[in-house]
CSV table of C-alpha atoms and ligand atoms in Angstrom, one decimal:
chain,number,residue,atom,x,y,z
A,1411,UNK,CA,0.0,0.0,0.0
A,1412,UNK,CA,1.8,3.3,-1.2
A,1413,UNK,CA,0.2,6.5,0.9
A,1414,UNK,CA,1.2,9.5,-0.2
A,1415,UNK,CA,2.3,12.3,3.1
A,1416,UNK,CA,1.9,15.7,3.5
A,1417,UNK,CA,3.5,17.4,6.2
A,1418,UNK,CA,3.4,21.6,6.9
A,1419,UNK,CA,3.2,22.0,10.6
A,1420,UNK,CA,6.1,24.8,10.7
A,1421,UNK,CA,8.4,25.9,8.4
A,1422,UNK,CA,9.5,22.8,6.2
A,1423,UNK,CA,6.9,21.8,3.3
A,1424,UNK,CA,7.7,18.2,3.1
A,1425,UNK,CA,5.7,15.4,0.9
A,1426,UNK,CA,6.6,11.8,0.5
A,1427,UNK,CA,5.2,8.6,-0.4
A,1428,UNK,CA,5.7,5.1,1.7
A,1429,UNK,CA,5.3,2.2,1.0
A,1430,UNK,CA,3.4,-0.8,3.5
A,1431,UNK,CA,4.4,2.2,6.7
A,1432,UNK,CA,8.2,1.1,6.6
A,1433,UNK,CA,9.8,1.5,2.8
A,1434,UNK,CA,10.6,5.3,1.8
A,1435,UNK,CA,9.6,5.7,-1.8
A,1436,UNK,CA,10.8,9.7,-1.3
A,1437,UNK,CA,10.8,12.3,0.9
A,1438,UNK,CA,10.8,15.9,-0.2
A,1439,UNK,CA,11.4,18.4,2.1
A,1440,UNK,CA,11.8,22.2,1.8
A,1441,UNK,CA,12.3,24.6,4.8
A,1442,UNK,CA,12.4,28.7,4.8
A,1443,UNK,CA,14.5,28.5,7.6
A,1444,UNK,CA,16.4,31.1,6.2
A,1445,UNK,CA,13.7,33.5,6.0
A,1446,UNK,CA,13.0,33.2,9.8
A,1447,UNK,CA,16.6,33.4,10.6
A,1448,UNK,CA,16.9,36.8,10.9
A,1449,UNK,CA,14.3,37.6,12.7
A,1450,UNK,CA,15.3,35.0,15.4
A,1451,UNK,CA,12.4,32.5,15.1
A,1452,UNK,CA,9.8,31.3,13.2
A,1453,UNK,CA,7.1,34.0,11.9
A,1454,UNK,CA,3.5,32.1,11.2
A,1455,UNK,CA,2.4,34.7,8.6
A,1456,UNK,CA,5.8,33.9,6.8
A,1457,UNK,CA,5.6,30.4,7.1
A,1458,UNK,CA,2.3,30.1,5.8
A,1459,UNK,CA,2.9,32.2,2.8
A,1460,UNK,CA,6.2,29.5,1.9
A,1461,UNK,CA,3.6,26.8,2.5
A,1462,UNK,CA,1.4,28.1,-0.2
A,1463,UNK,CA,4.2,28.8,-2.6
A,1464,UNK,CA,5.9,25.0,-2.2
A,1465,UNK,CA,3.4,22.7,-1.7
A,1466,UNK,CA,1.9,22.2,-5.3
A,1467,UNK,CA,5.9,21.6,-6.3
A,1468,UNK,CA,7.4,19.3,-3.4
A,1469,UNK,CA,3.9,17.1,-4.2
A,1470,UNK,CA,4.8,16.9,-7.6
A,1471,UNK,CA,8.2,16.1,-7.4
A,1472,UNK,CA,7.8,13.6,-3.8
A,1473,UNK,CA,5.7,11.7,-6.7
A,1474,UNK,CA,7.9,11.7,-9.5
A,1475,UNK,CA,10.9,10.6,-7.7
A,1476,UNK,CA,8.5,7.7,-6.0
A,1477,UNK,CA,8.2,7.0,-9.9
A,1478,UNK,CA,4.8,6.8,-8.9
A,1479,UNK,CA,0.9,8.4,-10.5
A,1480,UNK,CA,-2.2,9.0,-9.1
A,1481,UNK,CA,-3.5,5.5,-9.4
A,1482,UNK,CA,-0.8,4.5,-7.3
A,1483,UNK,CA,-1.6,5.7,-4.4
A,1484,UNK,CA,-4.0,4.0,-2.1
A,1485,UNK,CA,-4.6,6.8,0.7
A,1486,UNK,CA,-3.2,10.4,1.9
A,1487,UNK,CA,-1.9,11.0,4.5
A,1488,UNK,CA,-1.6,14.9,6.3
A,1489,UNK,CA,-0.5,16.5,9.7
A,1490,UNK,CA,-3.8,17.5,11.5
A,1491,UNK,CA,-1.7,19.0,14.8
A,1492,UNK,CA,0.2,20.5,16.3
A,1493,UNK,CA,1.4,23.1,14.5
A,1494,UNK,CA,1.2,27.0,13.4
A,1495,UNK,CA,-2.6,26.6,12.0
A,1496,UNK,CA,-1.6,29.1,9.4
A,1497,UNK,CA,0.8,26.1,7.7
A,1498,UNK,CA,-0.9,23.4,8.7
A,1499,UNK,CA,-4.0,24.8,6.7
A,1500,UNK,CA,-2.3,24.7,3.7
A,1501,UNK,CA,-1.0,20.9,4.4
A,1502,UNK,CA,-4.8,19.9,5.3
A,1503,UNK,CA,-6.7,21.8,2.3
A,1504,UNK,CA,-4.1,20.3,-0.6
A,1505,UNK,CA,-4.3,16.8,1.1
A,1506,UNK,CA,-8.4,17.1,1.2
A,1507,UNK,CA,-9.0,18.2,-2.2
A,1508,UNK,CA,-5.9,15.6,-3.5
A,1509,UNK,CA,-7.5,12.7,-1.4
A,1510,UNK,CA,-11.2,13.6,-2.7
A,1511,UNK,CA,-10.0,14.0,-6.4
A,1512,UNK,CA,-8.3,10.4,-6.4
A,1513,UNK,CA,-11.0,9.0,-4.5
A,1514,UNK,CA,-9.2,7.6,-1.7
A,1515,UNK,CA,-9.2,7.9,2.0
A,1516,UNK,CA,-7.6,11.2,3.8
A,1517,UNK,CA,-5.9,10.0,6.8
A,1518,UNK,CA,-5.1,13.0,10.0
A,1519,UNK,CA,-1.9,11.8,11.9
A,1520,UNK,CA,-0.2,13.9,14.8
A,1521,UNK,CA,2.9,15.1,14.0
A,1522,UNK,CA,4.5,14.4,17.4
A,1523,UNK,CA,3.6,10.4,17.4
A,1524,UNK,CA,5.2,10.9,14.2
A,1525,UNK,CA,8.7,11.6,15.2
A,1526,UNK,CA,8.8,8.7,16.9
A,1527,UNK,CA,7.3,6.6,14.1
A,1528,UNK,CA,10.4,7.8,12.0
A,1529,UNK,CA,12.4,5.0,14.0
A,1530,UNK,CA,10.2,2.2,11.6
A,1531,UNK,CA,11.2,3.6,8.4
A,1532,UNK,CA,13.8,2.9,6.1
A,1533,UNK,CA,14.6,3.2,2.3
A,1534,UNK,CA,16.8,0.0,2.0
A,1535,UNK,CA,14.5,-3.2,1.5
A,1536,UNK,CA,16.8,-5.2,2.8
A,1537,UNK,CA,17.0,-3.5,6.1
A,1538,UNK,CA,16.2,-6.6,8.5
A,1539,UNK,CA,14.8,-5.3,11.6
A,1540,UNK,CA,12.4,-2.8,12.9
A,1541,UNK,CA,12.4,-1.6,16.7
A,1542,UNK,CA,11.0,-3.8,19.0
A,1543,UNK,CA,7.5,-3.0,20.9
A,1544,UNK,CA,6.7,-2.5,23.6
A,1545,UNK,CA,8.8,0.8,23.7
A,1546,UNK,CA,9.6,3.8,25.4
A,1547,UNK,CA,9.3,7.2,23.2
A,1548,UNK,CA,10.7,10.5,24.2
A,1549,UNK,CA,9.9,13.2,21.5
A,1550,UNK,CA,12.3,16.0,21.7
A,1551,UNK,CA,11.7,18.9,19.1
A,1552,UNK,CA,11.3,22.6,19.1
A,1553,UNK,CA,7.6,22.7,20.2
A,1554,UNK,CA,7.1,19.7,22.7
A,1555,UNK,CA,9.2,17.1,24.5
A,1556,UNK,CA,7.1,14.2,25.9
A,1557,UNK,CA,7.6,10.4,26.5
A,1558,UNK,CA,5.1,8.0,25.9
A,1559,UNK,CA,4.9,4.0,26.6
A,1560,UNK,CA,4.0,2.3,23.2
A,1561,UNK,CA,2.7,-1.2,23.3
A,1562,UNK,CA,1.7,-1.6,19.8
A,1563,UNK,CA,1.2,0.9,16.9
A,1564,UNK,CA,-0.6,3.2,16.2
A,1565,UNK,CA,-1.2,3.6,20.4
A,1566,UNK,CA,0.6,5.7,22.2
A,1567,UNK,CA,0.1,6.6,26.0
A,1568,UNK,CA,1.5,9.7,27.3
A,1569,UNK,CA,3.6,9.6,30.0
A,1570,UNK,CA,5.0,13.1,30.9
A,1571,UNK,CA,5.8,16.5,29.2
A,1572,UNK,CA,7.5,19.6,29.6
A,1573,UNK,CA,5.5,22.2,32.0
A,1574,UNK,CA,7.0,24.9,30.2
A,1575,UNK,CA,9.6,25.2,27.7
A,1576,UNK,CA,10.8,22.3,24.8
A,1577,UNK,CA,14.0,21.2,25.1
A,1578,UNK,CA,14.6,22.6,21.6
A,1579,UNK,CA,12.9,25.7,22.5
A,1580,UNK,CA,15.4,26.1,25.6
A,1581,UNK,CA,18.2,25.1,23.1
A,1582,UNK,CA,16.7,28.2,20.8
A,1583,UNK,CA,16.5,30.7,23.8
A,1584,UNK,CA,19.6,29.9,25.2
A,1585,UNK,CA,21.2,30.7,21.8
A,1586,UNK,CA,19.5,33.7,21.3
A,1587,UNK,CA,20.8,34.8,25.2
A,1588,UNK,CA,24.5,34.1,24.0
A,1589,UNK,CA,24.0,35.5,20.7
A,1590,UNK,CA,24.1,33.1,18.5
A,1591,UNK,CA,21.5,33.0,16.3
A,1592,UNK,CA,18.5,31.2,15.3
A,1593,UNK,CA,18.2,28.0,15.2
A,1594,UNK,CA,19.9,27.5,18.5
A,1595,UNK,CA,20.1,23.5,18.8
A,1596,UNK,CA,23.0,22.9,15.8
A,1597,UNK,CA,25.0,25.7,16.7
A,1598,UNK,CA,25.0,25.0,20.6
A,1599,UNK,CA,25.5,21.2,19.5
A,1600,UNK,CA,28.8,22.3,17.3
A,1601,UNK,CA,29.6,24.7,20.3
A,1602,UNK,CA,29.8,22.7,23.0
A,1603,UNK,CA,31.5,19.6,21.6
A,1604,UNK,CA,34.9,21.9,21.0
A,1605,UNK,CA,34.5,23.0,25.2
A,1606,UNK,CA,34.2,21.3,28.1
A,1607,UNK,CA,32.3,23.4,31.1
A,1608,UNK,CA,35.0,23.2,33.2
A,1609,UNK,CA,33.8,24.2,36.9
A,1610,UNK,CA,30.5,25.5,35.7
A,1611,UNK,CA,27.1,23.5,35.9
A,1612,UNK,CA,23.3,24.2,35.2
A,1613,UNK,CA,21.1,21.7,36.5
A,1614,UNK,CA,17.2,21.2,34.8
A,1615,UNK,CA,14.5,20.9,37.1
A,1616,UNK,CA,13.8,17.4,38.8
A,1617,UNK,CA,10.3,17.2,38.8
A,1618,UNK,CA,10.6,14.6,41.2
A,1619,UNK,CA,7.8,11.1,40.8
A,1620,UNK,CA,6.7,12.3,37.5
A,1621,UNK,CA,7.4,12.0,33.8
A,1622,UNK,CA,7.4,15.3,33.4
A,1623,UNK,CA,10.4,18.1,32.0
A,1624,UNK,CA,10.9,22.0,33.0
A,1625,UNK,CA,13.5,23.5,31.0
A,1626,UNK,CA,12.7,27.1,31.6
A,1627,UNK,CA,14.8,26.9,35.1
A,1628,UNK,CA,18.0,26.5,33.4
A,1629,UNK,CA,17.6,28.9,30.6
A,1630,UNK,CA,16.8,31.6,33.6
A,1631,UNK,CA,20.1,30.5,35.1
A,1632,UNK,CA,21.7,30.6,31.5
A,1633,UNK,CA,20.4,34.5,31.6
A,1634,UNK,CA,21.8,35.3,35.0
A,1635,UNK,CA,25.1,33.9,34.3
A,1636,UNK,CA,25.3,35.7,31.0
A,1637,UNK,CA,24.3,38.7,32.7
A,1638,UNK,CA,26.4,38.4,35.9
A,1639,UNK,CA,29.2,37.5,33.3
A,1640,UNK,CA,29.0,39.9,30.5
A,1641,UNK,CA,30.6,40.2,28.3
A,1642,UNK,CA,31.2,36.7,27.9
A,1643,UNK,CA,34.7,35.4,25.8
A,1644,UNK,CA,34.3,33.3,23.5
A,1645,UNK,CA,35.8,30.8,25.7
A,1646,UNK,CA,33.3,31.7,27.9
A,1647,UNK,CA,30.4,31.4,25.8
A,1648,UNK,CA,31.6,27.6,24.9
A,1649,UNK,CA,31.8,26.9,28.1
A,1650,UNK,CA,28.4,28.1,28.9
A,1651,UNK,CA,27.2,26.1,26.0
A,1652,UNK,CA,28.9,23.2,26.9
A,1653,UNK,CA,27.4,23.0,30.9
A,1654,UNK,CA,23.7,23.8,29.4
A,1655,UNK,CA,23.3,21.0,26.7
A,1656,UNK,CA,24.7,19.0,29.5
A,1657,UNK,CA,22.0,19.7,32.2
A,1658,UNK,CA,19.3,18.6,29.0
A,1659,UNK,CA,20.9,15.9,28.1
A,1660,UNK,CA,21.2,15.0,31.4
A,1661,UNK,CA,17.6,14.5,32.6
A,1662,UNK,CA,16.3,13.6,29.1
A,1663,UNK,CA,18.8,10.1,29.5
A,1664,UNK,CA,17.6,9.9,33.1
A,1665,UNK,CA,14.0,10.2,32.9
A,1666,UNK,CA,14.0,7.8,29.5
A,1667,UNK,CA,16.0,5.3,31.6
A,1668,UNK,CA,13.6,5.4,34.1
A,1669,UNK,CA,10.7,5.0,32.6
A,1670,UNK,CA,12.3,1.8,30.5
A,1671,UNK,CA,12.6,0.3,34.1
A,1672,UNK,CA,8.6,1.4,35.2
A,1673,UNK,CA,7.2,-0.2,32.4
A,1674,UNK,CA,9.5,-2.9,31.7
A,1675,UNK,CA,10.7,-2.4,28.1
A,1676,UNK,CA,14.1,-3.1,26.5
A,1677,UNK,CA,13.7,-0.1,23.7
A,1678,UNK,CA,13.8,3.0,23.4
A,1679,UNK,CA,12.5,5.6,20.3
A,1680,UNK,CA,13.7,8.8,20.3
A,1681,UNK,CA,12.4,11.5,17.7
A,1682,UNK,CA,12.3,15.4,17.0
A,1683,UNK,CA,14.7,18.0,16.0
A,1684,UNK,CA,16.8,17.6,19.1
A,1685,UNK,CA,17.5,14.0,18.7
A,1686,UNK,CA,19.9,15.3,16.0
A,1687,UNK,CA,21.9,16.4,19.1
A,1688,UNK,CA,25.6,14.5,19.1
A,1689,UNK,CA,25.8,14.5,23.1
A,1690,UNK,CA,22.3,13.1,23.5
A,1691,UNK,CA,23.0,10.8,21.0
A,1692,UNK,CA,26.2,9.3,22.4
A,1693,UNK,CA,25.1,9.8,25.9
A,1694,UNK,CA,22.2,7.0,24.7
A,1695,UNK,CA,24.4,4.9,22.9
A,1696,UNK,CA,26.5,4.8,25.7
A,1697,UNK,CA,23.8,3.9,28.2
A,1698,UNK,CA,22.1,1.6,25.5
A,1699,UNK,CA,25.1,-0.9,25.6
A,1700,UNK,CA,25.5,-0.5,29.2
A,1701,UNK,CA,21.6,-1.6,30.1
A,1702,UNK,CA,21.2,-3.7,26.7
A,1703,UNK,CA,18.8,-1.6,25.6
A,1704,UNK,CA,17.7,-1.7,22.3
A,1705,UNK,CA,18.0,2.5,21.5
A,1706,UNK,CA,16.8,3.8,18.4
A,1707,UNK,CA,17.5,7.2,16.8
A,1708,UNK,CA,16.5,8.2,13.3
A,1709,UNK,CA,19.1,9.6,10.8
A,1710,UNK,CA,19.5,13.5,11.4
A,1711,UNK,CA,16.9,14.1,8.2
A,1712,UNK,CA,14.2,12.4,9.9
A,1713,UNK,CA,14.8,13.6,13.0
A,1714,UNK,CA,13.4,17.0,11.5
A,1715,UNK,CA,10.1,17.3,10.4
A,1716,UNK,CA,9.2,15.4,7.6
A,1717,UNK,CA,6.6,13.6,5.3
A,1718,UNK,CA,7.9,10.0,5.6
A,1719,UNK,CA,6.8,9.9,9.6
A,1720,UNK,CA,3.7,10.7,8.3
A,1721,UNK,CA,2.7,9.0,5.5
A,1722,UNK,CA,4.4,5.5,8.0
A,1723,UNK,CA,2.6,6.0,10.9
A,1724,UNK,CA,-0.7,6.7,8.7
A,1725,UNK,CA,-0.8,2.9,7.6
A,1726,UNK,CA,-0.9,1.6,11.1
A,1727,UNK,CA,-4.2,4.0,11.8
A,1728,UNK,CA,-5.6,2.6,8.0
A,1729,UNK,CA,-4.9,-0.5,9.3
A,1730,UNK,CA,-6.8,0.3,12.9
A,1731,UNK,CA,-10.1,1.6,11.2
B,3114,KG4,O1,11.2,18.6,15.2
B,3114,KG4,P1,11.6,19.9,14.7
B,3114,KG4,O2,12.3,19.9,13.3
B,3114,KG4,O3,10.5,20.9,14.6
B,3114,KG4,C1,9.4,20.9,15.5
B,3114,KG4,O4,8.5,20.1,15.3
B,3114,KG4,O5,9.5,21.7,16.5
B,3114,KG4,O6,12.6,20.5,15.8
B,3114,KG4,C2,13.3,21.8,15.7
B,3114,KG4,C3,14.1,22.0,16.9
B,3114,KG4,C4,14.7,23.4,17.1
B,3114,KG4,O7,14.4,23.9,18.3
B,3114,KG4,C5,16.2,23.2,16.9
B,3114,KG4,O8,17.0,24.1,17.6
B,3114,KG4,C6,16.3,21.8,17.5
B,3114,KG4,O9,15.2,21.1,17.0
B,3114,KG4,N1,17.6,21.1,17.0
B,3114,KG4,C7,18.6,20.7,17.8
B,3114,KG4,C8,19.6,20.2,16.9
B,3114,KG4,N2,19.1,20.3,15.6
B,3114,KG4,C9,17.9,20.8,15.7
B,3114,KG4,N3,18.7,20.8,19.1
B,3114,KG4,C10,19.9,20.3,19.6
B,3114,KG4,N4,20.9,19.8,18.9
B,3114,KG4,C11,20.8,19.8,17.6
B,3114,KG4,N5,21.8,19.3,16.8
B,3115,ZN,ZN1,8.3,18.3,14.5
């Protein structure tokens, strides 16, 4: 079954086609990134306007390279949420008419589940295995970080989330406090692996006997230090960088680990922009061979958002109906 994925929750216009929820056919993704940039995070009214522009084009061509026409595609498949509602409008309306005018079903996925969902996906059909369920997901991207417990697909029970900030939204603010531009995860990420913090340590908030994150703690600390500190060298600034992602990576590999133990289950998904993040991805490695747990992270490209998450994860809910 070949479903065709539409994706335009933010700023990346992304279509794709899958095939059977695991084989990537394509993936098209565009982003104006660059148009936010300077303004130091994402405008909606800009974003929406890109969506408009791109996603009769990345359609087009996220079929071509699929080699694939309309009658080869069995269902459609579209962000419903989260997202800015300006974008995903766009995403919605072109999947609705494109689902009505093939006659086939439109399918509404959420984005978030999604990321996690990129784990199952692969474009080699020779790949032998997928992840192991039950699982533990944590979801770690610029708008939400939550872990869920995932017993079979398409179900996913929630677990905790942040209280306030995303991790990727503290990785974005903290940037911005240090002056380094928009978006903040890659550059902190780059940053902090030529440093080490030295003396200096942030800690994230406990939240003790819950699931739950706060990440807007240690970007307040971030700011006072900066303050206390400024101007800040650029030895300085490393360092800062360095003792922040630490604190996040920190007590997103603890709480993970812990819920593994609470509910038993030997693998753990990981998805959203800042599972791109070198030290959390090491740091899970690491602990991964340690507990033999089965830790799965997607390539850095599908650890963004894109259409392949949601054209896979749409299959299972076909399946479900
Ligand atoms: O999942 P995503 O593409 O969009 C949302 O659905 O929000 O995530 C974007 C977020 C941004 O906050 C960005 O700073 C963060 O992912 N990010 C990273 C890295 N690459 C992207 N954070 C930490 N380290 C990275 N290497
Ligand atoms: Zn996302």
């Amino acid at each position: 079954m070949n479903i065709l994925g539409i994706e335009t929750s933010c700023d990346e216009t992304s279509a794709a086609v899958v095939k059977d929820g695991r084989f990537i056919l394509s993936n098209v993704v565009v982003s104006s990134l660059k148009s936010h940039a300077k303004f130091g995070g994402i405008i909606p009214e800009i974003a929406s306007r890109r969506q408009l522009e791109c996603i009769t084009p990345v359609v087009d061509k996220a079929l071509s390279e699929a080699k694939c026409n309309l009658n080869d595609i069995q269902a459609v498949a579209v962000t419903a949420k989260p997202g800015l509602i300006g974008s995903l409008i766009v995403g919605i309306s072109f999947a609705r008419a494109f689902a009505e005018q093939i006659n086939q079903p439109l399918i509404e996925v959420d984005h978030v589940k999604a990321h996690l969902y990129a784990n199952f996906l692969t474009r080699n059909k020779n790949t032998p295995q997928q992840p192991k369920l039950p699982a533990i997901g944590l979801v770690v991207s610029g708008g939400h970080t939550q872990l869920y417990q995932i017993k079979k697909m398409p179900h996913f029970r929630l677990l905790g989330q942040t209280r306030d900030d995303a991790a990727g939204e503290a990785f974005d603010k903290v940037a911005r406090i240090l002056g380094l531009g928009y978006p903040g995860g890659p550059v902190i990420d780059r940053l902090a692996e030529s440093h080490t913090s030295d003396n200096l340590t942030f800690k994230a908030a406990e939240m003790p006997n819950t699931f739950d994150f706060s990440f807007s703690g240690v970007k307040t600390a971030v700011l006072y230090h900066h303050q206390k500190k400024s101007p800040l060298t650029k030895k300085q600034t490393g360092q800062t960088a360095h003792a922040f992602q630490e604190s996040v990576v920190d007590i997103l590999v603890r709480k993970s680990l812990a819920a593994c133990r609470k509910y038993k289950a030997q693998t753990l998904l990981i998805g959203g922009g800042v599972a791109a993040n070198s030290r959390l991805r090491n740091a899970l490695e690491n602990q991964g061979k340690k507990l033999n747990l089965a830790i799965h992270v997607p390539p850095i490209p599908l650890c963004l958002d894109n259409a392949a998450m949601i054209a896979g994860l749409a299959y299972h809910q076909v399946k479900n109906f």
